[in-house]
Amino acid sequence: MSEVRYFRSEDLGDFAKRIFSTTGMSAEHAGQIANGLVRANLRGIDSHGVSRIPMYLERLRVGLVNPRPDIKIKHVAGAVSEVDGDNAMGFIPSHVAMDEAIRLASQSGIGLVGVHRSTHFGMGALYALQAIDAGYISMIFTNSSPAIAMWGGRSAFLGASPIAAGIPAGKHPPYVMDMAMTVIARGKIRLAAMRGESIAEGLALDVDGNTTTDASKAFEGVCLPFGGVKGSVLATLMDLMSGTLTGANHAGDVKSLYFDHSEPQNVGHLFFAIKPDLFMSLSDFEGRMDEYYGRIKSMPRAAGVDEVMMPGEPEQRREDQRRRTGIPVTDNVISDLIAEGTRVNVLFPEGEPKAFTEAA
Amino acid sequence: MSEVRYFRSEDLGDFAKRIFSTTGMSAEHAGQIANGLVRANLRGIDSHGVSRIPMYLERLRVGLVNPRPDIKIKHVAGAVSEVDGDNAMGFIPSHVAMDEAIRLASQSGIGLVGVHRSTHFGMGALYALQAIDAGYISMIFTNSSPAIAMWGGRSAFLGASPIAAGIPAGKHPPYVMDMAMTVIARGKIRLAAMRGESIAEGLALDVDGNTTTDASKAFEGVCLPFGGVKGSVLATLMDLMSGTLTGANHAGDVKSLYFDHSEPQNVGHLFFAIKPDLFMSLSDFEGRMDEYYGRIKSMPRAAGVDEVMMPGEPEQRREDQRRRTGIPVTDNVISDLIAEGTRVNVLFPEGEPKAFTEAA
């Protein structure tokens, strides 16, 4: 195991915002990306946090990602709009698209926004949280670079293509889900590779199609879908809906974030927003969500389980905790970020060797 | 293994229509249910075919299902409607709801219909096929009676709650998916129990929470979600969206089709329809679907795989085949159907001991 240091979320966010600002993007966009990355770290999804900064900066440097995008929204049907991401950092058109989906849903009950010419949009839950903040139910589909074999194939074709969704609640935590179609997220394999850790059997194949526990070989190879054929079928849905339908790249054409600098990714996303009070009053809906939560808490538990949780609740608790204790960052990620900062004269924060305060 | 006999789909459909007509329902409704059941058999989803007839008839007899429903459609927002199923056989309000979702989508690009006071709606793919016939993309969510434990729980709480979806294509077969949140469909466990077959390890727990390969014990117990926590999180989404949102029963309240005659099920469903030509012309969209299909067919295949298929393609081929060879029905299902027919003076067809013609 590598060593970690602890950082206040504000300090990591400030570093991220300043370093992205050196690429020529607006302070607003840099701040939005920084917030998205740090939010992932706060929620414990370190695979989608600040460890990605060097990769994003590299793609901006070589011109694959546009730091000054002209994001265009086009209303294409009563409850549907299209967003052209202009090869921006995916966070930017995705926040625009979810806002537009919410606007459409406020008028029509449901709103759908298709995005093309986007790039990796970070943690999918970001957009579910954005919709929850506005009081809306959401679903978020995306495609991504080939990482898993289609059922019956032996080469990477489908993306890890996460699906995310959020449902606001009443006085209890909302439902938030965000899951890749791989057995574990590709980002987690990458993090294990960076940490020099091995991975469990059955998660991935190497480039020759053999199972491997070597995280580096797995990251270069093919992830296995979760749930066998079912995960493969869901991942196909993500690609068809996010890519084929929207006009973005699809069917294996989305280029790797890490290994392919030949052209912009042209990732596609699909954002659904739904009003929660379509079929009853908002207070009745919130009451039903809270009733659901109550039943989860009182159900008989499996051996070794202290508490059954609503999906998203563990991440929310992690966020509450990390806002107090700071965010742990491993020293190889720290070295990379110091090096990136040095290139452009942005100082990486010092951090602390221990958590700021221990969790209550 | 039990013996089988082969039946023409028209003969099974005619039997089903006539026997449902004896319950007092309209010929139109009886025909719609019969078509839905036989379509499942044709596609090889025998767990959702005519073997269910005795259960459905029993629920109609005891008054839990309404043979003369007054299905009400209410337009609740620009692109959203609500359907009150009036405790009908779920097939009936579900076809109405998908039609309404398509109508809304034809106007607004996307349409959403929530259904409450419904019952088991058969094979979810029926409604995806209905939308494909009309040229629309669809997603179908439903909840169902408790069959799997929520992650961390040890009692049945979430339903097998299938998700289904369909995407029309050009000259090649469409994408059609329909999958339960269990490792295998509960209906398949039930069929194995009826056939006296055992099931594989790791699919289900018995009522005491132990793993079992006894299909009868498994059917009384708890199915495991596919993909571990991911299947559980998806099943929770199905219940929250189909039940909590629509106002139907939720959170473990949907009563068992087989074991609980205390009250109507009040199942909830959610139907999405989406125009395929929102972001490009229809011919461009169809061309992209066909390009996708072409890439699937030419990709490197895993060992032992002759052909990689689009989801839904194996079922479509099965349907083509069974329309020629007849539908195989096992003799215990035949005995049950003969007995049901005898009660109400409807003759079950003779069938043949062999397939009518062998597949080409």
XYZ file of C-alpha atoms in Angstrom, chain B residues 79-301:
223
model
C -45.333 14.678 -22.405
C -46.677 12.568 -19.545
C -49.855 10.601 -18.940
C -51.138 8.356 -16.198
C -53.029 5.110 -16.681
C -55.243 3.596 -13.999
C -55.276 -0.137 -14.707
C -58.428 -0.841 -12.668
C -56.889 -4.160 -11.569
C -57.029 -5.564 -15.100
C -54.746 -8.257 -16.433
C -51.539 -6.201 -16.735
C -51.311 -6.800 -20.486
C -54.345 -4.568 -21.083
C -53.340 -1.278 -19.403
C -49.745 -1.872 -20.506
C -50.642 -1.945 -24.194
C -52.798 1.145 -23.653
C -49.927 2.859 -21.841
C -47.352 2.097 -24.513
C -49.720 3.385 -27.188
C -50.173 6.554 -25.163
C -46.408 6.934 -24.653
C -45.947 6.633 -28.435
C -48.669 9.224 -29.035
C -46.970 11.617 -26.611
C -43.570 10.957 -28.186
C -44.961 11.627 -31.658
C -45.840 15.125 -30.405
C -43.023 15.869 -27.936
C -40.163 13.592 -29.015
C -40.432 11.606 -25.801
C -43.444 10.306 -23.917
C -43.713 8.923 -20.394
C -46.669 6.992 -18.989
C -46.992 5.818 -15.406
C -49.383 2.974 -14.640
C -50.837 2.084 -11.259
C -53.426 -0.498 -10.174
C -52.018 -2.943 -12.711
C -51.072 -6.607 -12.313
C -48.433 -8.904 -13.828
C -47.992 -7.763 -17.458
C -46.341 -10.874 -18.917
C -43.118 -10.674 -20.885
C -41.778 -7.093 -20.810
C -40.440 -7.427 -24.357
C -44.069 -7.410 -25.598
C -44.205 -3.651 -25.128
C -40.766 -3.089 -26.650
C -41.969 -5.037 -29.712
C -45.164 -2.948 -29.758
C -43.091 0.247 -29.852
C -40.734 -1.146 -32.495
C -43.741 -1.995 -34.685
C -44.684 1.683 -34.440
C -41.102 2.767 -35.166
C -40.263 3.967 -31.653
C -37.501 3.399 -29.125
C -38.829 2.303 -25.731
C -37.928 1.472 -22.169
C -40.252 -0.412 -19.854
C -39.864 -0.509 -16.078
C -42.041 -2.483 -13.685
C -42.027 -3.583 -10.099
C -43.219 -6.951 -8.886
C -43.731 -9.009 -5.768
C -40.776 -9.358 -3.366
C -38.339 -11.940 -4.698
C -34.846 -10.698 -3.910
C -33.228 -9.210 -0.869
C -32.100 -5.615 -0.902
C -28.309 -5.412 -0.568
C -27.563 -6.079 3.090
C -30.981 -7.544 3.820
C -31.914 -11.194 4.169
C -35.616 -11.191 3.355
C -37.348 -10.797 0.010
C -38.077 -7.100 -0.515
C -37.327 -6.089 -4.107
C -39.082 -7.649 -7.071
C -37.460 -9.550 -9.899
C -38.637 -6.322 -11.578
C -37.606 -6.759 -15.201
C -36.381 -3.902 -17.317
C -37.111 -4.086 -21.029
C -36.106 -1.880 -23.943
C -36.320 -1.828 -27.698
C -34.639 0.094 -30.509
C -35.841 -0.220 -34.100
C -33.222 -0.812 -36.764
C -33.057 -0.568 -40.545
C -32.818 -3.738 -42.580
C -31.378 -5.806 -39.725
C -33.052 -7.082 -36.536
C -33.849 -4.486 -33.856
C -32.296 -4.352 -30.395
C -34.674 -5.942 -27.875
C -33.817 -6.610 -24.256
C -35.879 -7.876 -21.361
C -34.174 -8.996 -18.222
C -35.067 -9.656 -14.630
C -32.938 -8.357 -11.790
C -32.473 -11.895 -10.562
C -29.603 -14.071 -11.764
C -32.263 -16.014 -13.634
C -35.940 -15.112 -14.013
C -38.216 -16.264 -11.219
C -40.440 -17.759 -13.891
C -37.580 -20.014 -14.954
C -37.153 -21.227 -11.381
C -40.888 -21.858 -11.283
C -40.722 -23.818 -14.548
C -37.813 -25.877 -13.220
C -39.849 -26.575 -10.083
C -42.810 -27.652 -12.206
C -40.523 -29.889 -14.228
C -38.900 -31.296 -11.108
C -35.489 -30.089 -12.260
C -32.792 -28.673 -10.027
C -31.177 -25.286 -10.527
C -27.544 -24.197 -10.432
C -25.837 -23.102 -7.232
C -25.788 -19.383 -6.483
C -29.136 -18.422 -8.004
C -31.363 -18.330 -4.969
C -31.713 -18.830 -1.209
C -34.382 -20.897 0.554
C -36.726 -19.367 3.135
C -34.106 -19.839 5.841
C -31.508 -17.903 3.847
C -29.412 -20.880 2.786
C -28.290 -21.423 -0.810
C -30.288 -24.135 -2.532
C -30.378 -26.033 -5.827
C -33.923 -27.297 -5.168
C -36.104 -25.288 -7.555
C -39.224 -25.635 -5.385
C -37.438 -24.365 -2.293
C -35.841 -21.600 -4.350
C -39.234 -20.514 -5.680
C -40.499 -20.156 -2.096
C -37.325 -18.383 -1.034
C -35.259 -15.434 -2.172
C -33.621 -14.990 -5.582
C -30.203 -13.405 -5.656
C -29.786 -10.268 -7.763
C -27.627 -10.526 -10.882
C -24.283 -8.811 -10.582
C -24.413 -8.588 -6.785
C -24.924 -5.079 -5.417
C -25.388 -3.655 -8.937
C -28.437 -5.816 -9.606
C -29.829 -4.839 -6.217
C -29.341 -1.128 -6.955
C -31.050 -1.488 -10.375
C -33.933 -3.431 -8.827
C -34.348 -0.609 -6.296
C -34.540 1.855 -9.209
C -37.267 -0.269 -10.831
C -39.323 -0.238 -7.624
C -38.854 3.487 -6.936
C -39.654 4.506 -10.522
C -42.471 2.029 -11.188
C -44.002 1.951 -7.731
C -43.053 4.901 -5.539
C -43.317 7.476 -8.344
C -46.543 6.210 -9.949
C -48.483 5.700 -6.734
C -48.728 1.920 -7.152
C -47.728 -0.468 -4.392
C -44.011 -0.371 -3.586
C -41.389 -1.243 -1.013
C -42.390 -4.884 -0.644
C -46.170 -4.309 -0.816
C -46.847 -5.939 -4.218
C -48.484 -9.262 -3.374
C -47.250 -12.574 -4.779
C -48.936 -13.835 -7.939
C -48.910 -17.348 -6.579
C -49.027 -17.212 -2.804
C -51.108 -14.213 -1.781
C -54.773 -13.769 -2.591
C -55.417 -11.129 0.055
C -55.768 -8.143 -2.282
C -55.115 -6.960 -5.848
C -51.430 -6.553 -6.666
C -51.470 -2.839 -7.587
C -48.314 -3.289 -9.657
C -46.759 -0.147 -11.116
C -45.131 0.273 -14.523
C -43.369 3.100 -16.312
C -43.327 3.288 -20.125
C -40.937 5.522 -22.082
C -41.268 6.029 -25.857
C -38.698 8.019 -27.816
C -38.660 9.090 -31.472
C -35.601 7.648 -33.205
C -35.160 10.631 -35.563
C -34.664 13.356 -32.967
C -31.027 14.096 -33.698
C -30.764 13.025 -37.366
C -33.001 11.799 -40.166
C -34.695 8.427 -39.808
C -32.688 6.983 -42.675
C -29.444 8.149 -41.064
C -30.513 6.583 -37.773
C -31.416 3.314 -39.466
C -28.125 3.386 -41.300
C -26.273 3.754 -37.989
C -28.202 0.843 -36.476
C -27.317 -1.295 -39.475
C -23.677 -0.205 -39.270
C -23.720 -1.314 -35.626
C -25.125 -4.664 -36.630
C -22.460 -5.088 -39.286
C -19.696 -4.454 -36.773
C -21.133 -6.995 -34.359
C -21.122 -9.635 -37.066
C -17.523 -9.001 -38.086
C -15.953 -8.740 -34.608
C -13.469 -11.386 -33.378
C -15.423 -14.102 -31.614
